[in-house]
mmCIF file of C-alpha atoms in Angstrom:
data_model
loop_
_atom_site.group_PDB
_atom_site.id
_atom_site.type_symbol
_atom_site.label_atom_id
_atom_site.label_comp_id
_atom_site.label_asym_id
_atom_site.label_seq_id
_atom_site.Cartn_x
_atom_site.Cartn_y
_atom_site.Cartn_z
ATOM 1 C CA UNK A 1297 -121.390 12.043 44.327
ATOM 2 C CA UNK A 1298 -122.137 14.629 41.144
ATOM 3 C CA UNK A 1299 -119.532 16.312 39.637
ATOM 4 C CA UNK A 1300 -119.668 18.868 37.467
ATOM 5 C CA UNK A 1301 -117.531 20.950 35.659
ATOM 6 C CA UNK A 1302 -117.728 24.412 35.853
ATOM 7 C CA UNK A 1303 -117.034 25.722 32.491
ATOM 8 C CA UNK A 1304 -117.835 26.342 29.407
ATOM 9 C CA UNK A 1305 -114.061 25.708 27.415
ATOM 10 C CA UNK A 1306 -115.354 22.768 25.038
ATOM 11 C CA UNK A 1307 -111.666 21.697 24.610
ATOM 12 C CA UNK A 1308 -111.035 20.867 28.344
ATOM 13 C CA UNK A 1309 -113.991 20.050 28.381
ATOM 14 C CA UNK A 1310 -113.819 17.140 25.302
ATOM 15 C CA UNK A 1311 -111.080 16.008 27.077
ATOM 16 C CA UNK A 1312 -111.697 15.767 31.387
ATOM 17 C CA UNK A 1313 -114.942 13.650 29.621
ATOM 18 C CA UNK A 1314 -113.180 11.486 27.785
ATOM 19 C CA UNK A 1315 -112.058 10.130 31.572
ATOM 20 C CA UNK A 1316 -115.930 8.641 32.333
ATOM 21 C CA UNK A 1317 -115.885 10.801 35.643
ATOM 22 C CA UNK A 1318 -117.723 14.182 34.593
ATOM 23 C CA UNK A 1319 -121.672 13.532 35.471
ATOM 24 C CA UNK A 1320 -122.624 17.121 33.816
ATOM 25 C CA UNK A 1321 -121.291 21.010 33.551
ATOM 26 C CA UNK A 1322 -122.364 24.165 34.570
ATOM 27 C CA UNK A 1323 -121.604 27.729 32.998
ATOM 28 C CA UNK A 1324 -122.752 31.305 34.166
ATOM 29 C CA UNK A 1325 -122.469 34.606 33.076
ATOM 30 C CA UNK A 1326 -119.170 35.116 33.347
ATOM 31 C CA UNK A 1327 -118.396 31.795 32.177
ATOM 32 C CA UNK A 1328 -120.533 32.416 28.506
ATOM 33 C CA UNK A 1329 -118.587 36.126 28.333
ATOM 34 C CA UNK A 1330 -115.191 34.701 28.781
ATOM 35 C CA UNK A 1331 -115.816 32.110 25.350
ATOM 36 C CA UNK A 1332 -116.369 35.288 23.278
ATOM 37 C CA UNK A 1333 -119.132 33.043 21.753
ATOM 38 C CA UNK A 1334 -122.992 32.668 21.377
ATOM 39 C CA UNK A 1335 -124.273 31.293 24.146
ATOM 40 C CA UNK A 1336 -126.917 29.362 22.651
ATOM 41 C CA UNK A 1337 -124.305 28.339 20.166
ATOM 42 C CA UNK A 1338 -121.645 27.346 22.970
ATOM 43 C CA UNK A 1339 -124.293 25.520 25.340
ATOM 44 C CA UNK A 1340 -125.395 23.590 22.352
ATOM 45 C CA UNK A 1341 -122.128 22.532 21.643
ATOM 46 C CA UNK A 1342 -121.493 21.413 25.300
ATOM 47 C CA UNK A 1343 -125.007 19.441 25.474
ATOM 48 C CA UNK A 1344 -123.624 17.845 22.990
ATOM 49 C CA UNK A 1345 -120.592 16.390 24.924
ATOM 50 C CA UNK A 1346 -122.163 15.485 28.160
ATOM 51 C CA UNK A 1347 -125.126 13.399 28.087
ATOM 52 C CA UNK A 1348 -125.798 14.232 32.427
ATOM 53 C CA UNK A 1349 -127.688 18.438 33.510
ATOM 54 C CA UNK A 1350 -125.910 21.172 31.337
ATOM 55 C CA UNK A 1351 -127.329 24.615 33.389
ATOM 56 C CA UNK A 1352 -127.400 26.768 31.751
ATOM 57 C CA UNK A 1353 -128.009 30.503 33.212
ATOM 58 C CA UNK A 1354 -130.982 33.557 32.192
ATOM 59 C CA UNK A 1355 -129.961 37.172 32.116
ATOM 60 C CA UNK A 1356 -132.754 39.103 32.603
ATOM 61 C CA UNK A 1357 -133.824 39.945 36.616
ATOM 62 C CA UNK A 1358 -137.785 40.584 36.111
ATOM 63 C CA UNK A 1359 -140.225 37.040 35.457
ATOM 64 C CA UNK A 1360 -141.591 37.685 31.895
ATOM 65 C CA UNK A 1361 -138.272 37.639 30.709
ATOM 66 C CA UNK A 1362 -137.018 35.034 32.960
ATOM 67 C CA UNK A 1363 -139.194 33.224 31.553
ATOM 68 C CA UNK A 1364 -139.012 33.804 27.794
ATOM 69 C CA UNK A 1365 -135.177 33.197 28.189
ATOM 70 C CA UNK A 1366 -135.096 30.269 30.658
ATOM 71 C CA UNK A 1367 -137.986 28.475 27.866
ATOM 72 C CA UNK A 1368 -135.898 29.514 25.267
ATOM 73 C CA UNK A 1369 -132.751 27.441 26.428
ATOM 74 C CA UNK A 1370 -134.361 24.405 28.199
ATOM 75 C CA UNK A 1371 -134.989 23.583 24.285
ATOM 76 C CA UNK A 1372 -131.770 23.540 22.993
ATOM 77 C CA UNK A 1373 -131.204 20.827 24.061
ATOM 78 C CA UNK A 1374 -133.162 17.688 26.444
ATOM 79 C CA UNK A 1375 -130.150 18.157 29.281
ATOM 80 C CA UNK A 1376 -130.384 21.644 30.022
ATOM 81 C CA UNK A 1377 -131.060 22.155 32.945
ATOM 82 C CA UNK A 1378 -131.683 26.438 33.707
ATOM 83 C CA UNK A 1379 -129.953 28.010 36.171
ATOM 84 C CA UNK A 1380 -131.911 31.511 37.680
ATOM 85 C CA UNK A 1381 -130.955 33.949 40.962
ATOM 86 C CA UNK A 1382 -132.622 33.127 44.174
ATOM 87 C CA UNK A 1383 -133.892 36.238 44.311
ATOM 88 C CA UNK A 1384 -137.956 36.698 44.562
ATOM 89 C CA UNK A 1385 -138.809 36.534 40.246
ATOM 90 C CA UNK A 1386 -136.458 33.551 40.610
ATOM 91 C CA UNK A 1387 -137.799 31.735 42.934
ATOM 92 C CA UNK A 1388 -141.296 32.808 40.850
ATOM 93 C CA UNK A 1389 -139.991 31.560 37.447
ATOM 94 C CA UNK A 1390 -138.813 28.122 38.990
ATOM 95 C CA UNK A 1391 -142.138 27.642 40.437
ATOM 96 C CA UNK A 1392 -143.593 28.482 36.873
ATOM 97 C CA UNK A 1393 -140.815 26.059 35.630
ATOM 98 C CA UNK A 1394 -140.671 23.130 37.488
ATOM 99 C CA UNK A 1395 -144.757 24.121 36.436
ATOM 100 C CA UNK A 1396 -143.657 23.550 33.175
ATOM 101 C CA UNK A 1397 -141.483 20.903 33.590
ATOM 102 C CA UNK A 1398 -138.400 22.459 33.071
ATOM 103 C CA UNK A 1399 -135.392 21.730 35.114
ATOM 104 C CA UNK A 1400 -133.947 24.193 36.901
ATOM 105 C CA UNK A 1401 -130.759 25.178 39.167
ATOM 106 C CA UNK A 1402 -131.051 27.823 41.955
ATOM 107 C CA UNK A 1403 -128.230 29.896 42.152
ATOM 108 C CA UNK A 1404 -126.335 32.376 44.244
ATOM 109 C CA UNK A 1405 -127.583 30.391 47.214
ATOM 110 C CA UNK A 1406 -125.956 31.729 50.497
ATOM 111 C CA UNK A 1407 -128.113 30.792 53.445
ATOM 112 C CA UNK A 1408 -130.175 27.857 55.108
ATOM 113 C CA UNK A 1409 -133.297 30.045 54.593
ATOM 114 C CA UNK A 1410 -132.952 30.750 51.055
ATOM 115 C CA UNK A 1411 -132.388 26.833 50.612
ATOM 116 C CA UNK A 1412 -135.250 26.353 51.916
ATOM 117 C CA UNK A 1413 -137.388 28.930 49.665
ATOM 118 C CA UNK A 1414 -135.848 27.473 46.498
ATOM 119 C CA UNK A 1415 -137.053 23.450 47.786
ATOM 120 C CA UNK A 1416 -140.074 24.929 48.122
ATOM 121 C CA UNK A 1417 -140.624 26.253 44.813
ATOM 122 C CA UNK A 1418 -139.763 23.285 43.081
ATOM 123 C CA UNK A 1419 -135.824 23.684 41.925
ATOM 124 C CA UNK A 1420 -134.411 20.540 41.270
ATOM 125 C CA UNK A 1421 -130.538 21.934 42.415
ATOM 126 C CA UNK A 1422 -130.119 24.831 44.619
ATOM 127 C CA UNK A 1423 -126.290 25.865 44.301
ATOM 128 C CA UNK A 1424 -124.843 27.148 47.189
ATOM 129 C CA UNK A 1425 -121.877 29.140 47.334
ATOM 130 C CA UNK A 1426 -119.013 27.495 49.297
ATOM 131 C CA UNK A 1427 -115.882 30.187 48.579
ATOM 132 C CA UNK A 1428 -117.532 33.028 48.157
ATOM 133 C CA UNK A 1429 -119.553 32.663 52.267
ATOM 134 C CA UNK A 1430 -115.575 31.694 53.157
ATOM 135 C CA UNK A 1431 -113.842 34.821 51.599
ATOM 136 C CA UNK A 1432 -116.967 36.974 53.419
ATOM 137 C CA UNK A 1433 -115.599 34.689 56.359
ATOM 138 C CA UNK A 1434 -118.531 32.767 56.797
ATOM 139 C CA UNK A 1435 -119.221 28.528 57.897
ATOM 140 C CA UNK A 1436 -119.375 27.476 53.487
ATOM 141 C CA UNK A 1437 -119.600 24.125 54.503
ATOM 142 C CA UNK A 1438 -121.758 25.097 57.861
ATOM 143 C CA UNK A 1439 -123.661 25.386 54.919
ATOM 144 C CA UNK A 1440 -124.221 22.833 52.704
ATOM 145 C CA UNK A 1441 -125.037 20.836 56.250
ATOM 146 C CA UNK A 1442 -128.217 23.353 57.625
ATOM 147 C CA UNK A 1443 -129.259 22.152 54.179
ATOM 148 C CA UNK A 1444 -129.006 18.987 53.788
ATOM 149 C CA UNK A 1445 -130.564 18.526 57.138
ATOM 150 C CA UNK A 1446 -133.700 21.068 55.942
ATOM 151 C CA UNK A 1447 -133.870 18.580 53.230
ATOM 152 C CA UNK A 1448 -133.471 16.114 55.245
ATOM 153 C CA UNK A 1449 -136.518 16.746 57.380
ATOM 154 C CA UNK A 1450 -139.064 17.159 54.671
ATOM 155 C CA UNK A 1451 -138.067 14.827 52.351
ATOM 156 C CA UNK A 1452 -137.294 17.349 49.343
ATOM 157 C CA UNK A 1453 -136.087 16.193 46.159
ATOM 158 C CA UNK A 1454 -133.882 19.493 45.715
ATOM 159 C CA UNK A 1455 -130.557 18.083 44.723
ATOM 160 C CA UNK A 1456 -127.372 20.187 46.835
ATOM 161 C CA UNK A 1457 -124.745 21.839 44.080
ATOM 162 C CA UNK A 1458 -122.004 22.570 46.022
ATOM 163 C CA UNK A 1459 -120.836 25.157 44.232
ATOM 164 C CA UNK A 1460 -117.380 27.964 44.280
ATOM 165 C CA UNK A 1461 -115.221 25.110 45.234
ATOM 166 C CA UNK A 1462 -111.895 26.158 45.163
ATOM 167 C CA UNK A 1463 -109.501 23.897 46.382
ATOM 168 C CA UNK A 1464 -110.244 19.562 46.399
ATOM 169 C CA UNK A 1465 -110.680 19.961 49.746
ATOM 170 C CA UNK A 1466 -113.466 21.483 49.230
ATOM 171 C CA UNK A 1467 -115.172 18.299 47.572
ATOM 172 C CA UNK A 1468 -114.500 16.189 49.665
ATOM 173 C CA UNK A 1469 -116.157 18.466 52.936
ATOM 174 C CA UNK A 1470 -118.777 18.629 50.283
ATOM 175 C CA UNK A 1471 -119.993 15.383 50.350
ATOM 176 C CA UNK A 1472 -118.429 14.349 53.400
ATOM 177 C CA UNK A 1473 -121.416 16.759 54.842
ATOM 178 C CA UNK A 1474 -123.668 15.362 51.882
ATOM 179 C CA UNK A 1475 -123.229 18.060 48.590
ATOM 180 C CA UNK A 1476 -125.087 15.125 45.551
ATOM 181 C CA UNK A 1477 -123.592 16.968 43.660
ATOM 182 C CA UNK A 1478 -120.368 19.434 43.218
ATOM 183 C CA UNK A 1479 -119.324 21.434 40.841
ATOM 184 C CA UNK A 1480 -115.689 22.422 40.065
ATOM 185 C CA UNK A 1481 -113.424 23.907 37.987
ATOM 186 C CA UNK A 1482 -111.159 22.754 35.739
ATOM 187 C CA UNK A 1483 -107.799 22.101 37.521
ATOM 188 C CA UNK A 1484 -109.284 21.485 40.654
ATOM 189 C CA UNK A 1485 -111.145 18.695 39.346
ATOM 190 C CA UNK A 1486 -107.569 17.587 37.675
ATOM 191 C CA UNK A 1487 -105.667 18.164 40.855
ATOM 192 C CA UNK A 1488 -108.146 15.713 42.072
ATOM 193 C CA UNK A 1489 -106.304 12.797 40.817
ATOM 194 C CA UNK A 1490 -103.303 13.556 42.081
ATOM 195 C CA UNK A 1491 -100.817 13.388 45.392
ATOM 196 C CA UNK A 1492 -97.323 13.424 46.013
ATOM 197 C CA UNK A 1493 -97.417 9.960 47.549
ATOM 198 C CA UNK A 1494 -98.848 8.246 45.203
ATOM 199 C CA UNK A 1495 -96.380 9.928 42.358
ATOM 200 C CA UNK A 1496 -93.831 8.488 44.979
ATOM 201 C CA UNK A 1497 -94.957 5.109 45.417
ATOM 202 C CA UNK A 1498 -95.759 4.679 41.075
ATOM 203 C CA UNK A 1499 -91.975 6.092 40.183
ATOM 204 C CA UNK A 1500 -90.627 3.489 42.966
ATOM 205 C CA UNK A 1501 -93.197 0.579 41.775
ATOM 206 C CA UNK A 1502 -91.991 1.416 38.466
ATOM 207 C CA UNK A 1503 -88.192 1.343 38.377
ATOM 208 C CA UNK A 1504 -88.051 -2.254 41.072
ATOM 209 C CA UNK A 1505 -90.836 -3.149 38.007
ATOM 210 C CA UNK A 1506 -88.196 -2.782 35.640
ATOM 211 C CA UNK A 1507 -85.560 -4.368 37.802
ATOM 212 C CA UNK A 1508 -86.948 -7.620 37.398
ATOM 213 C CA UNK A 1509 -86.845 -6.621 32.929
ATOM 214 C CA UNK A 1510 -89.792 -8.532 32.760
ATOM 215 C CA UNK A 1511 -93.203 -7.914 30.452
ATOM 216 C CA UNK A 1512 -97.091 -8.830 30.609
ATOM 217 C CA UNK A 1513 -97.463 -9.014 27.002
#
């Protein structure tokens, strides 16, 4: 399972990428706005920090606008994945991008039927929003399972990118449900390392080791 960071904070990204565990990055208009920086500049810097896919979202709502913006974003770096909304216009643009060899992450997916359409349009990634579905009273992880079954039935190449991840339990559940990737806020990524029993066990080991008076090197 690939782990992406959902951030535009390049300082945090640089720190976490040093773990060797960050496979890619996703961004969205909200994160770009919070950065307070020009979008193309942010995307270019992120692409220089990670080798994996970096999703950059179009802002236009019409097909011609999405195509113009997507082509410009794709030209920023070889690892840019154009992010398009799951709308009629977004899927028309996705199909054209696919014909041009531009990878697309179709975002804001909330039903398996939407995911089916995105795969048929040639999307490289589909982003079901798990946390937002849970907030709405629906079963976010159930959606991942449904999409996995449909994609496996028809041998679609589209990868399932679990989004709107709120906690480590979401990451585990998405992996069990068959998601190919999960995009995670930096704080949740940090929490994946942690468990109180790990910390307690390490404290005990270090205490016992200190009593031996030994040095390994």
